[in-house]
Coordinates of C-alpha atoms and ligand atoms in Angstrom, one line a residue:
M1 CA -144.7 10.9 -28.6
S2 CA -142.4 8.2 -30.1
A3 CA -139.8 8.3 -27.3
P4 CA -139.6 5.0 -25.4
M5 CA -141.1 5.1 -21.9
D6 CA -137.8 4.2 -20.1
G7 CA -135.4 5.6 -22.8
T8 CA -132.8 8.3 -22.4
I9 CA -132.8 11.5 -24.4
L10 CA -129.7 13.5 -23.3
H11 CA -126.3 12.4 -22.0
F12 CA -123.7 14.7 -20.5
D13 CA -120.4 12.8 -20.6
N14 CA -117.6 14.4 -18.6
L15 CA -118.8 17.6 -20.1
T16 CA -116.8 20.8 -19.8
L17 CA -118.3 24.0 -21.3
G18 CA -116.8 27.5 -21.0
Y19 CA -115.7 30.7 -22.6
D20 CA -112.2 31.6 -23.9
R21 CA -110.9 28.3 -22.4
H22 CA -112.2 29.2 -18.9
P23 CA -114.7 26.5 -17.7
A24 CA -118.2 27.6 -16.6
V25 CA -119.4 24.0 -16.2
H26 CA -117.0 21.2 -15.7
H27 CA -116.8 17.4 -15.6
L28 CA -120.6 17.0 -15.7
D29 CA -121.8 13.4 -16.0
Y30 CA -125.6 13.1 -16.1
V31 CA -128.3 11.4 -18.1
I32 CA -131.8 12.8 -18.7
R33 CA -134.6 10.3 -19.3
A34 CA -137.1 10.8 -22.1
G35 CA -140.2 12.4 -20.6
A36 CA -138.4 13.8 -17.5
L37 CA -139.3 17.1 -16.0
V38 CA -136.0 18.5 -14.7
A39 CA -135.1 21.7 -12.8
V40 CA -131.6 23.1 -13.1
V41 CA -130.8 25.2 -10.0
G42 CA -127.7 26.7 -8.5
P43 CA -126.4 30.1 -7.4
N44 CA -125.8 33.0 -9.8
G45 CA -122.9 32.1 -12.1
A46 CA -123.2 28.4 -11.4
G47 CA -123.3 27.6 -15.1
K48 CA -127.0 26.9 -15.6
S49 CA -127.5 29.0 -18.7
T50 CA -124.2 27.8 -20.1
L51 CA -125.4 24.2 -19.9
L52 CA -128.6 25.0 -21.9
K53 CA -126.5 26.8 -24.5
G54 CA -124.3 23.8 -24.8
V55 CA -127.4 21.6 -25.4
V56 CA -128.7 23.8 -28.1
G57 CA -125.2 23.8 -29.7
S58 CA -124.6 27.6 -29.4
L59 CA -121.5 26.7 -27.3
A60 CA -119.2 23.8 -28.2
P61 CA -117.7 21.6 -25.4
L62 CA -114.2 22.4 -24.3
E63 CA -114.0 18.7 -23.2
G64 CA -116.4 15.8 -23.1
K65 CA -119.6 15.5 -24.9
I66 CA -123.3 16.2 -25.1
R67 CA -125.1 13.3 -26.7
L68 CA -128.7 13.4 -28.0
A69 CA -130.3 10.0 -27.9
G70 CA -132.9 9.3 -30.5
I71 CA -133.6 13.0 -31.4
K72 CA -132.3 15.5 -33.8
A73 CA -131.1 19.0 -32.9
S74 CA -134.2 20.3 -34.8
E75 CA -136.4 18.7 -32.2
I76 CA -135.1 20.8 -29.4
A77 CA -136.9 24.0 -28.5
Y78 CA -135.2 26.7 -26.4
L79 CA -136.5 29.7 -24.5
P80 CA -133.6 32.0 -23.7
Q81 CA -133.5 34.3 -20.7
Q82 CA -135.5 37.4 -21.2
A83 CA -132.5 39.6 -21.1
D84 CA -131.1 37.8 -24.2
I85 CA -134.2 38.5 -26.3
D86 CA -134.2 41.6 -28.6
R87 CA -137.6 43.1 -28.2
S88 CA -136.9 46.0 -30.5
F89 CA -137.1 43.7 -33.4
P90 CA -140.1 45.0 -35.5
I91 CA -142.3 41.9 -35.6
S92 CA -145.9 41.2 -34.7
V93 CA -147.0 38.8 -32.0
F94 CA -148.5 36.6 -34.8
D95 CA -145.2 36.4 -36.7
M96 CA -143.2 35.8 -33.6
A97 CA -145.3 32.8 -32.7
A98 CA -145.3 31.7 -36.3
M99 CA -141.5 31.3 -36.1
G100 CA -142.2 28.2 -34.1
L101 CA -143.5 26.5 -37.4
W102 CA -140.2 27.3 -39.2
Q103 CA -138.1 24.9 -37.4
K104 CA -140.0 22.0 -38.9
S105 CA -140.7 23.4 -42.3
G106 CA -137.9 25.7 -43.2
A107 CA -137.8 29.5 -42.9
F108 CA -139.2 30.5 -46.3
R109 CA -142.2 28.1 -46.6
R110 CA -145.6 29.6 -46.6
F111 CA -147.9 28.0 -44.2
G112 CA -151.3 28.9 -45.7
R113 CA -154.5 28.7 -43.9
D114 CA -153.6 25.6 -41.8
G115 CA -150.5 27.4 -40.4
D116 CA -152.5 30.5 -39.7
R117 CA -155.1 28.4 -37.9
R118 CA -152.4 26.7 -35.8
V119 CA -150.8 30.0 -34.9
G120 CA -154.2 31.4 -33.9
E121 CA -154.8 28.4 -31.7
A122 CA -151.5 28.6 -30.0
L123 CA -152.0 32.3 -29.2
D124 CA -155.5 31.4 -27.9
I125 CA -153.9 28.8 -25.6
V126 CA -151.5 31.2 -24.1
G127 CA -154.2 33.8 -23.6
L128 CA -153.1 36.2 -26.4
A129 CA -156.1 36.0 -28.7
G130 CA -156.6 39.5 -30.1
F131 CA -152.9 40.4 -29.8
E132 CA -152.0 39.1 -33.2
K133 CA -151.1 42.4 -34.8
R134 CA -149.4 44.0 -31.8
P135 CA -145.6 44.7 -32.3
I136 CA -143.7 42.6 -29.7
G137 CA -142.0 45.8 -28.4
T138 CA -145.4 47.0 -27.0
L139 CA -146.0 43.9 -24.8
S140 CA -145.6 43.6 -21.1
G141 CA -143.1 41.2 -19.8
G142 CA -145.8 38.6 -19.0
Q143 CA -147.4 39.0 -22.5
M144 CA -144.0 38.6 -24.2
Q145 CA -143.4 35.4 -22.3
R146 CA -146.8 34.2 -23.3
S147 CA -146.0 34.9 -27.0
L148 CA -142.7 33.0 -26.6
F149 CA -144.6 30.0 -25.1
A150 CA -146.9 30.1 -28.1
R151 CA -143.8 29.9 -30.4
L152 CA -142.6 26.9 -28.3
L153 CA -146.0 25.2 -28.6
L154 CA -145.9 25.5 -32.4
Q155 CA -142.3 24.0 -32.4
D156 CA -143.8 20.8 -31.2
A157 CA -140.4 19.8 -29.8
R158 CA -139.5 16.6 -27.9
L159 CA -136.9 18.4 -25.8
I160 CA -137.9 21.8 -24.4
L161 CA -135.3 24.0 -22.7
L162 CA -136.5 27.0 -20.6
D163 CA -134.1 29.5 -19.1
E164 CA -135.7 31.2 -16.1
P165 CA -139.2 31.1 -17.7
F166 CA -140.9 32.7 -14.7
T167 CA -138.4 35.4 -13.7
A168 CA -140.1 38.9 -13.4
I169 CA -143.4 37.4 -14.6
D170 CA -146.8 38.1 -13.0
S171 CA -148.5 35.3 -11.0
A172 CA -151.4 34.8 -13.4
T173 CA -148.9 34.2 -16.3
V174 CA -146.7 31.9 -14.1
R175 CA -149.8 29.9 -13.4
D176 CA -150.8 29.6 -17.1
L177 CA -147.3 28.8 -18.2
K178 CA -146.9 26.1 -15.6
R179 CA -150.1 24.5 -16.9
L180 CA -148.5 24.4 -20.3
I181 CA -145.4 22.8 -18.9
R182 CA -147.5 20.2 -17.2
R183 CA -149.3 19.6 -20.5
W184 CA -145.9 19.0 -22.2
H185 CA -144.9 16.6 -19.4
G186 CA -148.2 14.7 -19.8
E187 CA -147.4 14.4 -23.5
R188 CA -144.1 12.7 -22.6
R189 CA -142.0 15.6 -23.9
T190 CA -138.8 16.2 -21.9
V191 CA -138.7 19.6 -20.2
I192 CA -135.5 21.1 -18.6
A193 CA -135.9 24.4 -16.9
V194 CA -133.4 26.7 -15.1
L195 CA -135.2 28.0 -12.1
H196 CA -134.4 30.1 -9.0
D197 CA -137.5 29.7 -6.9
L198 CA -136.9 26.5 -4.9
D199 CA -140.5 26.3 -3.7
Q200 CA -141.6 26.3 -7.3
V201 CA -139.1 23.5 -8.1
R202 CA -140.3 21.4 -5.1
A203 CA -143.9 21.9 -6.1
D204 CA -143.7 21.2 -9.8
F205 CA -140.4 19.5 -10.8
P206 CA -139.8 15.8 -9.7
E207 CA -136.2 15.9 -10.7
T208 CA -133.4 18.4 -10.1
L209 CA -129.8 19.0 -11.2
L210 CA -128.0 21.2 -8.6
L211 CA -125.0 22.9 -10.3
A212 CA -122.1 25.0 -8.9
R213 CA -119.9 24.9 -11.9
E214 CA -119.9 21.2 -11.3
Q215 CA -122.6 18.8 -10.3
V216 CA -123.3 19.1 -6.6
A217 CA -126.3 16.7 -6.6
A218 CA -128.8 15.3 -9.0
G219 CA -131.9 13.1 -8.9
S220 CA -135.2 13.3 -7.1
T221 CA -135.9 16.9 -6.1
E222 CA -136.5 16.0 -2.5
T223 CA -133.1 14.4 -2.0
V224 CA -131.2 17.1 -4.0
L225 CA -132.6 20.2 -2.4
T226 CA -131.3 19.6 1.1
Q227 CA -129.8 22.5 3.1
A228 CA -126.4 20.7 3.1
N229 CA -126.4 20.5 -0.7
L230 CA -127.5 24.1 -1.1
D231 CA -124.8 25.3 1.3
Q232 CA -122.2 23.3 -0.6
A233 CA -123.3 24.8 -3.9
R234 CA -123.0 28.3 -2.5
R235 CA -119.5 27.5 -1.1
L236 CA -118.3 26.0 -4.4
T237 CA -119.6 28.9 -6.5
E238 CA -118.1 31.5 -4.3
A239 CA -114.8 29.8 -4.2
F240 CA -114.6 29.3 -8.0
D241 CA -111.7 30.9 -9.7
E242 CA -113.0 32.8 -12.8
E243 CA -109.6 32.7 -14.4
A244 CA -109.1 29.0 -14.0
A245 CA -108.1 27.1 -17.0
V246 CA -109.5 23.8 -18.2
C247 CA -108.2 21.2 -15.8
G248 CA -106.9 17.8 -16.7
R249 CA -109.2 15.9 -14.3
Ligands
ATP301 N1 -120.5 35.1 -23.1 C1 -119.8 34.9 -22.1 N2 -118.4 35.1 -22.1 C2 -117.6 34.9 -21.0 N3 -118.1 34.4 -19.8 C3 -119.4 34.1 -19.7 C4 -120.3 34.3 -20.8 N4 -121.5 33.9 -20.4 C5 -121.4 33.5 -19.1 N5 -120.1 33.6 -18.8 C6 -119.6 33.2 -17.4 O1 -119.8 31.9 -17.2 C7 -120.2 31.6 -15.8 C8 -121.5 30.9 -15.7 O2 -122.5 31.8 -16.3 P1 -124.0 31.3 -16.5 O3 -124.7 32.5 -17.1 O4 -124.0 30.0 -17.1 O5 -124.5 31.2 -15.0 P2 -126.0 31.0 -14.4 O6 -125.9 29.8 -13.4 O7 -127.0 30.8 -15.6 O8 -126.2 32.3 -13.6 P3 -127.5 33.2 -13.3 O9 -128.3 32.5 -12.3 O10 -126.9 34.5 -12.7 O11 -128.2 33.4 -14.6 C9 -120.2 33.0 -15.1 O12 -119.0 33.2 -14.5 C10 -120.3 34.0 -16.3 O13 -119.7 35.2 -16.0

């Protein structure tokens, strides 16, 4: 990876994101270092998915900024929540994974034998060798998640965003996918994952951003995931007014 060891990759500057002028995340100031492995946690509705959507550019800030440092938008890979993925799309496991190559080379390029080999290798790594021709609609939840991780592998991205990658996934798949995340971390890629299982966060993610529409705490996981901070996040999320307008803070 070409990212400097102590460089930053992503800056949130007084960031407010929302829908129809109603903020879902507001006044966030935080910096992510290149190579960091960061969990984003918080109660339901805390704005975690919204934050990732802002980073991939599918939601423009209402206020403030998201700044990428030293990377291009095309170097970001994004795994949406399972509920947001249309599995009725008639595409094979092979072609789904191969989409990971497009981002670098353009959608209509043919990849030839080298591309086919790389897709095969990625499917092998995620444990889906032999599934190449299966329509994605016939996969189990865990198999589908494995095929999406194969796509991420092929994207070869420097910043990887994962929205609830382990929700409703069997334990063997979780174990295998965690291994891939560790591999990405070892390769100095930056990984940001929205997670609900705090034991998982404590075990595998050194850094945590605790959100409740605003930042409650951020930094080393141990200092962020205290009972006091978690209680505060719950109180703030419960008290949030869904109809609130963007404030002038
Ligand atoms: N497309 C949308 N249009 C309007 N409001 C939305 C939209 N998507 C999310 N919201 C609202 O924004 C707020 C934050 O939602 P978000 O999905 O970011 O929360 P979350 O922390 O990811 O929650 P969960 O843990 O339940 O997935 C919620 O009040 C939600 O209803």
